[in-house]
Amino acid sequence: GAGVSQSPRYKVAKRGQDVALRCDPISGHVSLFWYQQALGQGPEFLTYFQNEAQLDKSGLPSDRFFAERPEGSVSTLKIQRTQQEDSAVYLCASSPRQGQGSYGYTFGSGTRLTVV
Amino acid sequence: KNQVEQSPQSLIILEGKNCTLQCNYTVSPFSNLRWYKQDTGRGPVSLTIMTFSENTKSNGRYTATLDADTKQSSLHITASQLSDSASYICVVNGAGNMLTFGGGTRLMVKP
């Protein structure tokens, strides 16, 4: 596709439920990033993939958060045993080169997760 | 610690008026600075990217300035429109080609 696609757009989960959020990056983009954006705040870095390798997961808030990109294209962010503080918009971005700062770095529209 | 601070946190203006949003950063080394517009329910979209040597860059009614000496940037919006209502996020590209995000300014343009 022409842009970064995320699904679902909205997800309501009961506390304790597991959720999986999907990101389809722009075709050919080697770098993929996940961010968490709380209401009224800027995006906070979660994790970074270069192709299928997860090079940085320093932003994942707990071991309940897990991300994968097994074939170097589509990525899934999984949150286990969701808690209310996990409620946020989860943004995915991809880039044609290594790192966040390259030109062509593009965000998806995000998945809004609400934990009730 | 690399930080990007934006002000004001929120702003309400009348349609047709101008406004200026501020961004101060402590990111070092510095590669470039970006301004993004984020509409409600959407991902951020790039407005401008400025490198160290650029002092000003325009994109339609949006004009960004950069003072790399004082580590300050501003985004000026001219003749605001209702569609300018959004969050504006300042982002600095620093060491390791990694980005540091500001918390954003939420702009509301009223008719």
PDB file of C-alpha atoms in Angstrom:
ATOM      1  CA  GLY A   1       0.000   0.000   0.000  1.00  0.00           C
ATOM      2  CA  ALA A   2       0.889   3.656  -0.242  1.00  0.00           C
ATOM      3  CA  GLY A   3       1.052   4.270   3.478  1.00  0.00           C
ATOM      4  CA  VAL A   4       1.519   2.584   6.840  1.00  0.00           C
ATOM      5  CA  SER A   5      -1.613   0.636   7.691  1.00  0.00           C
ATOM      6  CA  GLN A   6      -2.637  -0.276  11.231  1.00  0.00           C
ATOM      7  CA  SER A   7      -5.441  -2.496  12.435  1.00  0.00           C
ATOM      8  CA  PRO A   8      -7.728  -2.461  14.175  1.00  0.00           C
ATOM      9  CA  ARG A   9      -8.353   1.285  14.344  1.00  0.00           C
ATOM     10  CA  TYR A  10     -10.114   0.894  17.679  1.00  0.00           C
ATOM     11  CA  LYS A  11      -9.941  -1.864  20.263  1.00  0.00           C
ATOM     12  CA  VAL A  12     -11.808  -2.143  23.531  1.00  0.00           C
ATOM     13  CA  ALA A  13     -10.432  -4.798  25.856  1.00  0.00           C
ATOM     14  CA  LYS A  14     -11.520  -5.965  29.264  1.00  0.00           C
ATOM     15  CA  ARG A  15      -8.839  -5.718  31.903  1.00  0.00           C
ATOM     16  CA  GLY A  16      -6.791  -8.886  31.864  1.00  0.00           C
ATOM     17  CA  GLN A  17      -7.495  -9.664  28.220  1.00  0.00           C
ATOM     18  CA  ASP A  18      -4.668 -10.138  25.702  1.00  0.00           C
ATOM     19  CA  VAL A  19      -4.625  -7.941  22.580  1.00  0.00           C
ATOM     20  CA  ALA A  20      -2.683  -7.952  19.317  1.00  0.00           C
ATOM     21  CA  LEU A  21      -2.169  -4.860  17.207  1.00  0.00           C
ATOM     22  CA  ARG A  22      -1.022  -5.107  13.610  1.00  0.00           C
ATOM     23  CA  CYS A  23       1.150  -2.834  11.508  1.00  0.00           C
ATOM     24  CA  ASP A  24       1.684  -3.088   7.749  1.00  0.00           C
ATOM     25  CA  PRO A  25       4.615  -0.811   6.877  1.00  0.00           C
ATOM     26  CA  ILE A  26       5.280   0.766   3.524  1.00  0.00           C
ATOM     27  CA  SER A  27       6.587  -1.902   1.178  1.00  0.00           C
ATOM     28  CA  GLY A  28      10.367  -2.073   1.213  1.00  0.00           C
ATOM     29  CA  HIS A  29      10.821  -0.044   4.385  1.00  0.00           C
ATOM     30  CA  VAL A  30      13.516  -1.711   6.445  1.00  0.00           C
ATOM     31  CA  SER A  31      12.877   0.077   9.737  1.00  0.00           C
ATOM     32  CA  LEU A  32       9.700  -0.193  11.795  1.00  0.00           C
ATOM     33  CA  PHE A  33       8.866   1.531  15.054  1.00  0.00           C
ATOM     34  CA  TRP A  34       6.132   1.275  17.652  1.00  0.00           C
ATOM     35  CA  TYR A  35       5.077   4.158  19.878  1.00  0.00           C
ATOM     36  CA  GLN A  36       2.599   4.639  22.684  1.00  0.00           C
ATOM     37  CA  GLN A  37       0.764   7.954  22.791  1.00  0.00           C
ATOM     38  CA  ALA A  38      -1.244   8.882  25.854  1.00  0.00           C
ATOM     39  CA  LEU A  39      -4.053  11.400  25.523  1.00  0.00           C
ATOM     40  CA  GLY A  40      -2.659  14.892  25.066  1.00  0.00           C
ATOM     41  CA  GLN A  41       0.964  13.730  24.980  1.00  0.00           C
ATOM     42  CA  GLY A  42       3.584  13.189  22.330  1.00  0.00           C
ATOM     43  CA  PRO A  43       4.451   9.673  21.149  1.00  0.00           C
ATOM     44  CA  GLU A  44       6.712   7.628  23.431  1.00  0.00           C
ATOM     45  CA  PHE A  45       9.100   5.161  21.807  1.00  0.00           C
ATOM     46  CA  LEU A  46       8.429   1.487  22.489  1.00  0.00           C
ATOM     47  CA  THR A  47      10.536  -0.612  20.143  1.00  0.00           C
ATOM     48  CA  TYR A  48      12.449  -0.636  16.846  1.00  0.00           C
ATOM     49  CA  PHE A  49      12.969  -3.288  14.174  1.00  0.00           C
ATOM     50  CA  GLN A  50      15.455  -3.312  11.351  1.00  0.00           C
ATOM     51  CA  ASN A  51      14.051  -5.909   8.984  1.00  0.00           C
ATOM     52  CA  GLU A  52      13.191  -8.853  11.246  1.00  0.00           C
ATOM     53  CA  ALA A  53      15.684  -7.968  13.961  1.00  0.00           C
ATOM     54  CA  GLN A  54      14.417  -6.182  17.051  1.00  0.00           C
ATOM     55  CA  LEU A  55      17.308  -3.817  17.678  1.00  0.00           C
ATOM     56  CA  ASP A  56      15.837  -1.784  20.507  1.00  0.00           C
ATOM     57  CA  LYS A  57      13.066  -2.667  22.922  1.00  0.00           C
ATOM     58  CA  SER A  58      14.093  -0.316  25.672  1.00  0.00           C
ATOM     59  CA  GLY A  59      10.781   1.543  25.616  1.00  0.00           C
ATOM     60  CA  LEU A  60       8.536  -1.436  26.301  1.00  0.00           C
ATOM     61  CA  PRO A  61       7.005  -0.623  29.687  1.00  0.00           C
ATOM     62  CA  SER A  62       6.797  -4.152  31.034  1.00  0.00           C
ATOM     63  CA  ASP A  63       7.228  -7.790  30.116  1.00  0.00           C
ATOM     64  CA  ARG A  64       3.523  -7.842  29.237  1.00  0.00           C
ATOM     65  CA  PHE A  65       4.451  -6.046  26.019  1.00  0.00           C
ATOM     66  CA  PHE A  66       5.900  -8.076  23.184  1.00  0.00           C
ATOM     67  CA  ALA A  67       6.546  -7.166  19.551  1.00  0.00           C
ATOM     68  CA  GLU A  68       7.593  -9.225  16.575  1.00  0.00           C
ATOM     69  CA  ARG A  69       8.297  -8.817  12.882  1.00  0.00           C
ATOM     70  CA  PRO A  70       9.130 -12.359  11.816  1.00  0.00           C
ATOM     71  CA  GLU A  71       9.515 -11.824   8.064  1.00  0.00           C
ATOM     72  CA  GLY A  72      10.732  -8.256   8.112  1.00  0.00           C
ATOM     73  CA  SER A  73       7.477  -6.743   6.905  1.00  0.00           C
ATOM     74  CA  VAL A  74       4.267  -6.928   8.976  1.00  0.00           C
ATOM     75  CA  SER A  75       4.694  -6.390  12.705  1.00  0.00           C
ATOM     76  CA  THR A  76       2.496  -7.281  15.650  1.00  0.00           C
ATOM     77  CA  LEU A  77       2.494  -5.632  19.060  1.00  0.00           C
ATOM     78  CA  LYS A  78       1.018  -7.910  21.685  1.00  0.00           C
ATOM     79  CA  ILE A  79      -0.060  -6.820  25.122  1.00  0.00           C
ATOM     80  CA  GLN A  80      -0.820  -9.530  27.635  1.00  0.00           C
ATOM     81  CA  ARG A  81      -3.130  -9.169  30.640  1.00  0.00           C
ATOM     82  CA  THR A  82      -4.062  -5.621  29.688  1.00  0.00           C
ATOM     83  CA  GLN A  83      -4.414  -3.024  32.423  1.00  0.00           C
ATOM     84  CA  GLN A  84      -6.185   0.318  32.422  1.00  0.00           C
ATOM     85  CA  GLU A  85      -2.908   2.225  32.171  1.00  0.00           C
ATOM     86  CA  ASP A  86      -2.320   0.531  28.811  1.00  0.00           C
ATOM     87  CA  SER A  87      -5.130   2.623  27.340  1.00  0.00           C
ATOM     88  CA  ALA A  88      -3.497   4.792  24.668  1.00  0.00           C
ATOM     89  CA  VAL A  89      -3.045   5.185  20.952  1.00  0.00           C
ATOM     90  CA  TYR A  90      -0.401   2.835  19.592  1.00  0.00           C
ATOM     91  CA  LEU A  91       1.347   4.277  16.565  1.00  0.00           C
ATOM     92  CA  CYS A  92       3.482   2.432  14.079  1.00  0.00           C
ATOM     93  CA  ALA A  93       5.978   4.144  11.774  1.00  0.00           C
ATOM     94  CA  SER A  94       8.288   2.867   9.067  1.00  0.00           C
ATOM     95  CA  SER A  95      11.354   4.246   7.380  1.00  0.00           C
ATOM     96  CA  PRO A  96      13.281   3.282   4.246  1.00  0.00           C
ATOM     97  CA  ARG A  97      16.624   3.394   6.048  1.00  0.00           C
ATOM     98  CA  GLN A  98      18.117   2.541   9.385  1.00  0.00           C
ATOM     99  CA  GLY A  99      16.956   4.646  12.288  1.00  0.00           C
ATOM    100  CA  GLN A 100      14.064   6.996  12.879  1.00  0.00           C
ATOM    101  CA  GLY A 101      15.575  10.086  11.416  1.00  0.00           C
ATOM    102  CA  SER A 102      15.711   9.272   7.729  1.00  0.00           C
ATOM    103  CA  TYR A 103      13.604  11.091   5.210  1.00  0.00           C
ATOM    104  CA  GLY A 104      10.548   9.098   4.234  1.00  0.00           C
ATOM    105  CA  TYR A 105       9.771   8.220   7.842  1.00  0.00           C
ATOM    106  CA  THR A 106       5.980   7.777   7.895  1.00  0.00           C
ATOM    107  CA  PHE A 107       3.420   7.170  10.632  1.00  0.00           C
ATOM    108  CA  GLY A 108       0.306   5.052  10.502  1.00  0.00           C
ATOM    109  CA  SER A 109      -3.030   6.297  11.830  1.00  0.00           C
ATOM    110  CA  GLY A 110      -2.701   4.305  15.015  1.00  0.00           C
ATOM    111  CA  THR A 111      -4.802   1.899  17.040  1.00  0.00           C
ATOM    112  CA  ARG A 112      -6.733   3.401  19.921  1.00  0.00           C
ATOM    113  CA  LEU A 113      -6.797   0.867  22.753  1.00  0.00           C
ATOM    114  CA  THR A 114      -9.240   1.334  25.598  1.00  0.00           C
ATOM    115  CA  VAL A 115      -9.021  -1.046  28.537  1.00  0.00           C
ATOM    116  CA  VAL A 116     -12.170  -1.186  30.640  1.00  0.00           C
TER     117      VAL A 116
ATOM    118  CA  LYS B   1      19.022  13.953  28.941  1.00  0.00           C
ATOM    119  CA  ASN B   2      17.624  14.791  25.513  1.00  0.00           C
ATOM    120  CA  GLN B   3      14.436  16.789  25.882  1.00  0.00           C
ATOM    121  CA  VAL B   4      12.046  18.692  23.650  1.00  0.00           C
ATOM    122  CA  GLU B   5       9.740  21.175  25.355  1.00  0.00           C
ATOM    123  CA  GLN B   6       6.823  22.809  23.578  1.00  0.00           C
ATOM    124  CA  SER B   7       4.713  25.789  24.508  1.00  0.00           C
ATOM    125  CA  PRO B   8       1.965  26.566  24.931  1.00  0.00           C
ATOM    126  CA  GLN B   9       0.403  23.200  25.752  1.00  0.00           C
ATOM    127  CA  SER B  10      -2.840  24.381  24.206  1.00  0.00           C
ATOM    128  CA  LEU B  11      -4.040  27.389  22.294  1.00  0.00           C
ATOM    129  CA  ILE B  12      -7.377  28.701  21.078  1.00  0.00           C
ATOM    130  CA  ILE B  13      -7.510  31.284  18.293  1.00  0.00           C
ATOM    131  CA  LEU B  14     -10.135  32.708  15.995  1.00  0.00           C
ATOM    132  CA  GLU B  15     -10.270  31.743  12.368  1.00  0.00           C
ATOM    133  CA  GLY B  16      -8.147  34.024  10.218  1.00  0.00           C
ATOM    134  CA  LYS B  17      -5.728  34.930  13.005  1.00  0.00           C
ATOM    135  CA  ASN B  18      -2.034  34.087  13.085  1.00  0.00           C
ATOM    136  CA  CYS B  19      -0.282  32.129  15.813  1.00  0.00           C
ATOM    137  CA  THR B  20       3.195  30.974  16.779  1.00  0.00           C
ATOM    138  CA  LEU B  21       4.106  27.747  18.519  1.00  0.00           C
ATOM    139  CA  GLN B  22       7.404  27.335  20.351  1.00  0.00           C
ATOM    140  CA  CYS B  23       9.841  24.463  20.699  1.00  0.00           C
ATOM    141  CA  ASN B  24      12.988  24.374  22.852  1.00  0.00           C
ATOM    142  CA  TYR B  25      15.311  21.397  22.802  1.00  0.00           C
ATOM    143  CA  THR B  26      18.394  20.080  24.517  1.00  0.00           C
ATOM    144  CA  VAL B  27      19.098  17.273  22.046  1.00  0.00           C
ATOM    145  CA  SER B  28      22.750  16.996  21.129  1.00  0.00           C
ATOM    146  CA  PRO B  29      24.191  16.285  18.679  1.00  0.00           C
ATOM    147  CA  PHE B  30      21.581  17.724  16.379  1.00  0.00           C
ATOM    148  CA  SER B  31      20.805  16.504  12.880  1.00  0.00           C
ATOM    149  CA  ASN B  32      17.444  17.988  11.997  1.00  0.00           C
ATOM    150  CA  LEU B  33      14.211  19.281  13.479  1.00  0.00           C
ATOM    151  CA  ARG B  34      10.748  18.396  12.287  1.00  0.00           C
ATOM    152  CA  TRP B  35       7.295  19.771  12.857  1.00  0.00           C
ATOM    153  CA  TYR B  36       4.392  17.365  12.580  1.00  0.00           C
ATOM    154  CA  LYS B  37       0.657  17.988  12.433  1.00  0.00           C
ATOM    155  CA  GLN B  38      -1.528  15.367  14.065  1.00  0.00           C
ATOM    156  CA  ASP B  39      -5.246  15.509  13.431  1.00  0.00           C
ATOM    157  CA  THR B  40      -7.489  13.847  15.998  1.00  0.00           C
ATOM    158  CA  GLY B  41      -7.531  10.106  15.446  1.00  0.00           C
ATOM    159  CA  ARG B  42      -4.742  10.191  12.870  1.00  0.00           C
ATOM    160  CA  GLY B  43      -1.017   9.657  12.866  1.00  0.00           C
ATOM    161  CA  PRO B  44       1.414  12.599  12.740  1.00  0.00           C
ATOM    162  CA  VAL B  45       2.138  14.022   9.291  1.00  0.00           C
ATOM    163  CA  SER B  46       5.346  15.882   8.540  1.00  0.00           C
ATOM    164  CA  LEU B  47       5.046  19.629   7.840  1.00  0.00           C
ATOM    165  CA  THR B  48       8.692  20.670   7.651  1.00  0.00           C
ATOM    166  CA  ILE B  49      12.179  19.260   8.170  1.00  0.00           C
ATOM    167  CA  MET B  50      15.044  21.667   8.862  1.00  0.00           C
ATOM    168  CA  THR B  51      18.721  20.879   9.063  1.00  0.00           C
ATOM    169  CA  PHE B  52      21.339  22.718  11.092  1.00  0.00           C
ATOM    170  CA  SER B  53      22.064  25.187   8.316  1.00  0.00           C
ATOM    171  CA  GLU B  54      18.464  26.191   7.651  1.00  0.00           C
ATOM    172  CA  ASN B  55      16.937  29.127   9.507  1.00  0.00           C
ATOM    173  CA  THR B  56      13.491  29.087   8.010  1.00  0.00           C
ATOM    174  CA  LYS B  57      11.316  26.840   5.886  1.00  0.00           C
ATOM    175  CA  SER B  58       7.792  27.338   4.640  1.00  0.00           C
ATOM    176  CA  ASN B  59       5.045  24.938   3.668  1.00  0.00           C
ATOM    177  CA  GLY B  60       2.040  26.934   2.518  1.00  0.00           C
ATOM    178  CA  ARG B  61       0.690  28.880   5.485  1.00  0.00           C
ATOM    179  CA  TYR B  62       3.133  27.167   7.827  1.00  0.00           C
ATOM    180  CA  THR B  63       6.558  28.715   8.407  1.00  0.00           C
ATOM    181  CA  ALA B  64       9.113  27.111  10.695  1.00  0.00           C
ATOM    182  CA  THR B  65      12.187  28.870  12.042  1.00  0.00           C
ATOM    183  CA  LEU B  66      15.248  27.389  13.663  1.00  0.00           C
ATOM    184  CA  ASP B  67      17.958  28.946  15.821  1.00  0.00           C
ATOM    185  CA  ALA B  68      20.486  26.177  16.356  1.00  0.00           C
ATOM    186  CA  ASP B  69      22.573  28.385  18.652  1.00  0.00           C
ATOM    187  CA  THR B  70      19.804  28.894  21.178  1.00  0.00           C
ATOM    188  CA  LYS B  71      18.211  25.515  20.353  1.00  0.00           C
ATOM    189  CA  GLN B  72      14.842  27.033  19.661  1.00  0.00           C
ATOM    190  CA  SER B  73      12.333  26.586  16.886  1.00  0.00           C
ATOM    191  CA  SER B  74       8.971  28.096  16.151  1.00  0.00           C
ATOM    192  CA  LEU B  75       6.079  27.249  13.881  1.00  0.00           C
ATOM    193  CA  HIS B  76       4.083  30.201  12.613  1.00  0.00           C
ATOM    194  CA  ILE B  77       0.636  29.646  11.149  1.00  0.00           C
ATOM    195  CA  THR B  78      -0.741  32.434   9.008  1.00  0.00           C
ATOM    196  CA  ALA B  79      -4.421  33.163   8.387  1.00  0.00           C
ATOM    197  CA  SER B  80      -5.564  30.153  10.371  1.00  0.00           C
ATOM    198  CA  GLN B  81      -8.340  27.911   9.113  1.00  0.00           C
ATOM    199  CA  LEU B  82     -10.674  25.579  10.959  1.00  0.00           C
ATOM    200  CA  SER B  83      -8.759  22.657   9.477  1.00  0.00           C
ATOM    201  CA  ASP B  84      -5.628  23.793  11.295  1.00  0.00           C
ATOM    202  CA  SER B  85      -7.176  22.516  14.531  1.00  0.00           C
ATOM    203  CA  ALA B  86      -4.812  19.717  15.521  1.00  0.00           C
ATOM    204  CA  SER B  87      -1.831  18.888  17.678  1.00  0.00           C
ATOM    205  CA  TYR B  88       1.526  20.149  16.477  1.00  0.00           C
ATOM    206  CA  ILE B  89       4.520  18.111  17.536  1.00  0.00           C
ATOM    207  CA  CYS B  90       8.155  19.221  17.438  1.00  0.00           C
ATOM    208  CA  VAL B  91      10.616  16.376  16.909  1.00  0.00           C
ATOM    209  CA  VAL B  92      14.405  16.538  16.988  1.00  0.00           C
ATOM    210  CA  ASN B  93      16.691  14.037  15.262  1.00  0.00           C
ATOM    211  CA  GLY B  94      19.820  13.505  17.288  1.00  0.00           C
ATOM    212  CA  ALA B  95      22.497  10.923  17.920  1.00  0.00           C
ATOM    213  CA  GLY B  96      22.093   7.537  16.302  1.00  0.00           C
ATOM    214  CA  ASN B  97      19.495   8.892  13.906  1.00  0.00           C
ATOM    215  CA  MET B  98      16.906   8.619  16.687  1.00  0.00           C
ATOM    216  CA  LEU B  99      14.055  11.025  17.331  1.00  0.00           C
ATOM    217  CA  THR B 100      13.061  12.862  20.491  1.00  0.00           C
ATOM    218  CA  PHE B 101       9.431  13.993  20.547  1.00  0.00           C
ATOM    219  CA  GLY B 102       7.915  16.995  22.233  1.00  0.00           C
ATOM    220  CA  GLY B 103       4.604  16.746  24.027  1.00  0.00           C
ATOM    221  CA  GLY B 104       2.826  18.792  21.403  1.00  0.00           C
ATOM    222  CA  THR B 105       0.706  21.923  21.311  1.00  0.00           C
ATOM    223  CA  ARG B 106      -3.012  21.441  20.862  1.00  0.00           C
ATOM    224  CA  LEU B 107      -4.403  24.170  18.637  1.00  0.00           C
ATOM    225  CA  MET B 108      -8.088  24.877  18.310  1.00  0.00           C
ATOM    226  CA  VAL B 109      -9.282  27.319  15.668  1.00  0.00           C
ATOM    227  CA  LYS B 110     -12.756  28.669  16.307  1.00  0.00           C
ATOM    228  CA  PRO B 111     -15.045  30.311  13.752  1.00  0.00           C
TER     229      PRO B 111
END
